[in-house]
mmCIF file with all atom_site columns, C-alpha atoms in Angstrom:
data_model
loop_
_atom_site.group_PDB
_atom_site.id
_atom_site.type_symbol
_atom_site.label_atom_id
_atom_site.label_alt_id
_atom_site.label_comp_id
_atom_site.label_asym_id
_atom_site.label_entity_id
_atom_site.label_seq_id
_atom_site.pdbx_PDB_ins_code
_atom_site.Cartn_x
_atom_site.Cartn_y
_atom_site.Cartn_z
_atom_site.occupancy
_atom_site.B_iso_or_equiv
_atom_site.pdbx_formal_charge
_atom_site.auth_seq_id
_atom_site.auth_comp_id
_atom_site.auth_asym_id
_atom_site.auth_atom_id
_atom_site.pdbx_PDB_model_num
ATOM 1  C CA . MET C 1 1  ? -12.315 -7.234  10.896  1.00 0.00 ? 1  MET C CA 1
ATOM 2  C CA . ASP C 1 2  ? -11.169 -3.936  12.671  1.00 0.00 ? 2  ASP C CA 1
ATOM 3  C CA . ASP C 1 3  ? -11.781 -0.544  10.840  1.00 0.00 ? 3  ASP C CA 1
ATOM 4  C CA . LEU C 1 4  ? -8.337  -0.081  9.834   1.00 0.00 ? 4  LEU C CA 1
ATOM 5  C CA . THR C 1 5  ? -7.860  -3.220  8.730   1.00 0.00 ? 5  THR C CA 1
ATOM 6  C CA . GLY C 1 6  ? -11.537 -2.904  6.329   1.00 0.00 ? 6  GLY C CA 1
ATOM 7  C CA . THR C 1 7  ? -10.287 0.691   5.233   1.00 0.00 ? 7  THR C CA 1
ATOM 8  C CA . LEU C 1 8  ? -6.592  -0.734  4.266   1.00 0.00 ? 8  LEU C CA 1
ATOM 9  C CA . ASP C 1 9  ? -8.423  -3.636  2.461   1.00 0.00 ? 9  ASP C CA 1
ATOM 10 C CA . ALA C 1 10 ? -10.467 -1.044  0.386   1.00 0.00 ? 10 ALA C CA 1
ATOM 11 C CA . ILE C 1 11 ? -7.379  0.855   -0.039  1.00 0.00 ? 11 ILE C CA 1
ATOM 12 C CA . TRP C 1 12 ? -5.897  -1.999  -1.487  1.00 0.00 ? 12 TRP C CA 1
ATOM 13 C CA . ARG C 1 13 ? -8.979  -3.201  -3.460  1.00 0.00 ? 13 ARG C CA 1
ATOM 14 C CA . ILE C 1 14 ? -9.071  0.378   -5.533  1.00 0.00 ? 14 ILE C CA 1
ATOM 15 C CA . GLU C 1 15 ? -5.064  0.838   -5.653  1.00 0.00 ? 15 GLU C CA 1
ATOM 16 C CA . GLY C 1 16 ? -3.414  -2.382  -5.632  1.00 0.00 ? 16 GLY C CA 1
ATOM 17 C CA . ALA C 1 17 ? -2.521  -2.511  -8.960  1.00 0.00 ? 17 ALA C CA 1
ATOM 18 C CA . ARG C 1 18 ? -1.064  0.629   -9.679  1.00 0.00 ? 18 ARG C CA 1
ATOM 19 C CA . VAL C 1 19 ? 1.072   0.829   -6.795  1.00 0.00 ? 19 VAL C CA 1
ATOM 20 C CA . VAL C 1 20 ? 2.768   -2.730  -8.068  1.00 0.00 ? 20 VAL C CA 1
ATOM 21 C CA . ALA C 1 21 ? 2.464   -1.902  -11.410 1.00 0.00 ? 21 ALA C CA 1
ATOM 22 C CA . THR C 1 22 ? 4.438   1.231   -11.248 1.00 0.00 ? 22 THR C CA 1
ATOM 23 C CA . LEU C 1 23 ? 6.639   -0.545  -8.489  1.00 0.00 ? 23 LEU C CA 1
ATOM 24 C CA . ALA C 1 24 ? 7.224   -2.708  -11.024 1.00 0.00 ? 24 ALA C CA 1
ATOM 25 C CA . ARG C 1 25 ? 8.446   -0.284  -14.087 1.00 0.00 ? 25 ARG C CA 1
ATOM 26 C CA . ILE C 1 26 ? 10.604  0.992   -11.111 1.00 0.00 ? 26 ILE C CA 1
ATOM 27 C CA . THR C 1 27 ? 11.971  -1.849  -10.256 1.00 0.00 ? 27 THR C CA 1
ATOM 28 C CA . GLY C 1 28 ? 11.931  -3.745  -13.078 1.00 0.00 ? 28 GLY C CA 1
ATOM 29 C CA . ASP C 1 29 ? 10.970  -6.865  -11.373 1.00 0.00 ? 29 ASP C CA 1
ATOM 30 C CA . LEU C 1 30 ? 7.346   -7.644  -10.664 1.00 0.00 ? 30 LEU C CA 1
ATOM 31 C CA . GLY C 1 31 ? 8.226   -10.425 -7.454  1.00 0.00 ? 31 GLY C CA 1
ATOM 32 C CA . GLU C 1 32 ? 10.242  -7.892  -6.057  1.00 0.00 ? 32 GLU C CA 1
ATOM 33 C CA . ALA C 1 33 ? 7.341   -5.051  -6.817  1.00 0.00 ? 33 ALA C CA 1
ATOM 34 C CA . GLU C 1 34 ? 4.685   -7.612  -5.218  1.00 0.00 ? 34 GLU C CA 1
ATOM 35 C CA . ASP C 1 35 ? 7.344   -7.780  -1.967  1.00 0.00 ? 35 ASP C CA 1
ATOM 36 C CA . PHE C 1 36 ? 7.390   -4.210  -1.488  1.00 0.00 ? 36 PHE C CA 1
ATOM 37 C CA . ALA C 1 37 ? 4.075   -3.664  -1.994  1.00 0.00 ? 37 ALA C CA 1
ATOM 38 C CA . GLN C 1 38 ? 2.750   -6.260  0.910   1.00 0.00 ? 38 GLN C CA 1
ATOM 39 C CA . GLU C 1 39 ? 6.181   -4.870  2.898   1.00 0.00 ? 39 GLU C CA 1
ATOM 40 C CA . ALA C 1 40 ? 4.031   -1.044  2.174   1.00 0.00 ? 40 ALA C CA 1
ATOM 41 C CA . LEU C 1 41 ? 0.770   -2.580  3.615   1.00 0.00 ? 41 LEU C CA 1
ATOM 42 C CA . ALA C 1 42 ? 2.388   -4.268  6.804   1.00 0.00 ? 42 ALA C CA 1
ATOM 43 C CA . GLU C 1 43 ? 3.970   -0.778  7.351   1.00 0.00 ? 43 GLU C CA 1
ATOM 44 C CA . ALA C 1 44 ? 0.278   0.786   6.719   1.00 0.00 ? 44 ALA C CA 1
ATOM 45 C CA . LEU C 1 45 ? -0.636  -1.204  9.344   1.00 0.00 ? 45 LEU C CA 1
ATOM 46 C CA . THR C 1 46 ? 1.625   0.123   11.864  1.00 0.00 ? 46 THR C CA 1
ATOM 47 C CA . THR C 1 47 ? 1.964   3.951   10.804  1.00 0.00 ? 47 THR C CA 1
ATOM 48 C CA . TRP C 1 48 ? -2.029  4.285   10.168  1.00 0.00 ? 48 TRP C CA 1
ATOM 49 C CA . SER C 1 49 ? -3.012  3.249   13.498  1.00 0.00 ? 49 SER C CA 1
ATOM 50 C CA . THR C 1 50 ? -1.303  6.269   15.258  1.00 0.00 ? 50 THR C CA 1
ATOM 51 C CA . SER C 1 51 ? -1.534  8.783   12.403  1.00 0.00 ? 51 SER C CA 1
ATOM 52 C CA . GLY C 1 52 ? -4.291  8.062   10.587  1.00 0.00 ? 52 GLY C CA 1
ATOM 53 C CA . VAL C 1 53 ? -4.882  7.035   6.998   1.00 0.00 ? 53 VAL C CA 1
ATOM 54 C CA . PRO C 1 54 ? -2.865  9.672   4.619   1.00 0.00 ? 54 PRO C CA 1
ATOM 55 C CA . ARG C 1 55 ? -4.923  11.666  2.427   1.00 0.00 ? 55 ARG C CA 1
ATOM 56 C CA . ASN C 1 56 ? -3.284  9.838   -0.926  1.00 0.00 ? 56 ASN C CA 1
ATOM 57 C CA . PRO C 1 57 ? -3.052  6.390   0.745   1.00 0.00 ? 57 PRO C CA 1
ATOM 58 C CA . GLY C 1 58 ? -2.199  4.969   -3.296  1.00 0.00 ? 58 GLY C CA 1
ATOM 59 C CA . ALA C 1 59 ? 0.897   7.646   -2.940  1.00 0.00 ? 59 ALA C CA 1
ATOM 60 C CA . TRP C 1 60 ? 2.143   6.961   0.402   1.00 0.00 ? 60 TRP C CA 1
ATOM 61 C CA . LEU C 1 61 ? 2.173   2.495   -0.221  1.00 0.00 ? 61 LEU C CA 1
ATOM 62 C CA . THR C 1 62 ? 4.329   4.004   -3.115  1.00 0.00 ? 62 THR C CA 1
ATOM 63 C CA . ALA C 1 63 ? 6.336   5.865   -2.098  1.00 0.00 ? 63 ALA C CA 1
ATOM 64 C CA . VAL C 1 64 ? 7.347   3.539   1.638   1.00 0.00 ? 64 VAL C CA 1
#
């Protein structure tokens, strides 16, 4: 596991439930919220490898 993957894994363990819950409230659909969260994680792997981990990664994942 590389550094970014380990970091993202730790962030997800801390922030994942909050991200999905927020997205579920916004969309009204838990399944869709989980899909959006997974897409945000994939985007984070791409974006954060060049720009670094943002100051508030949970908010970044929710906004993406």
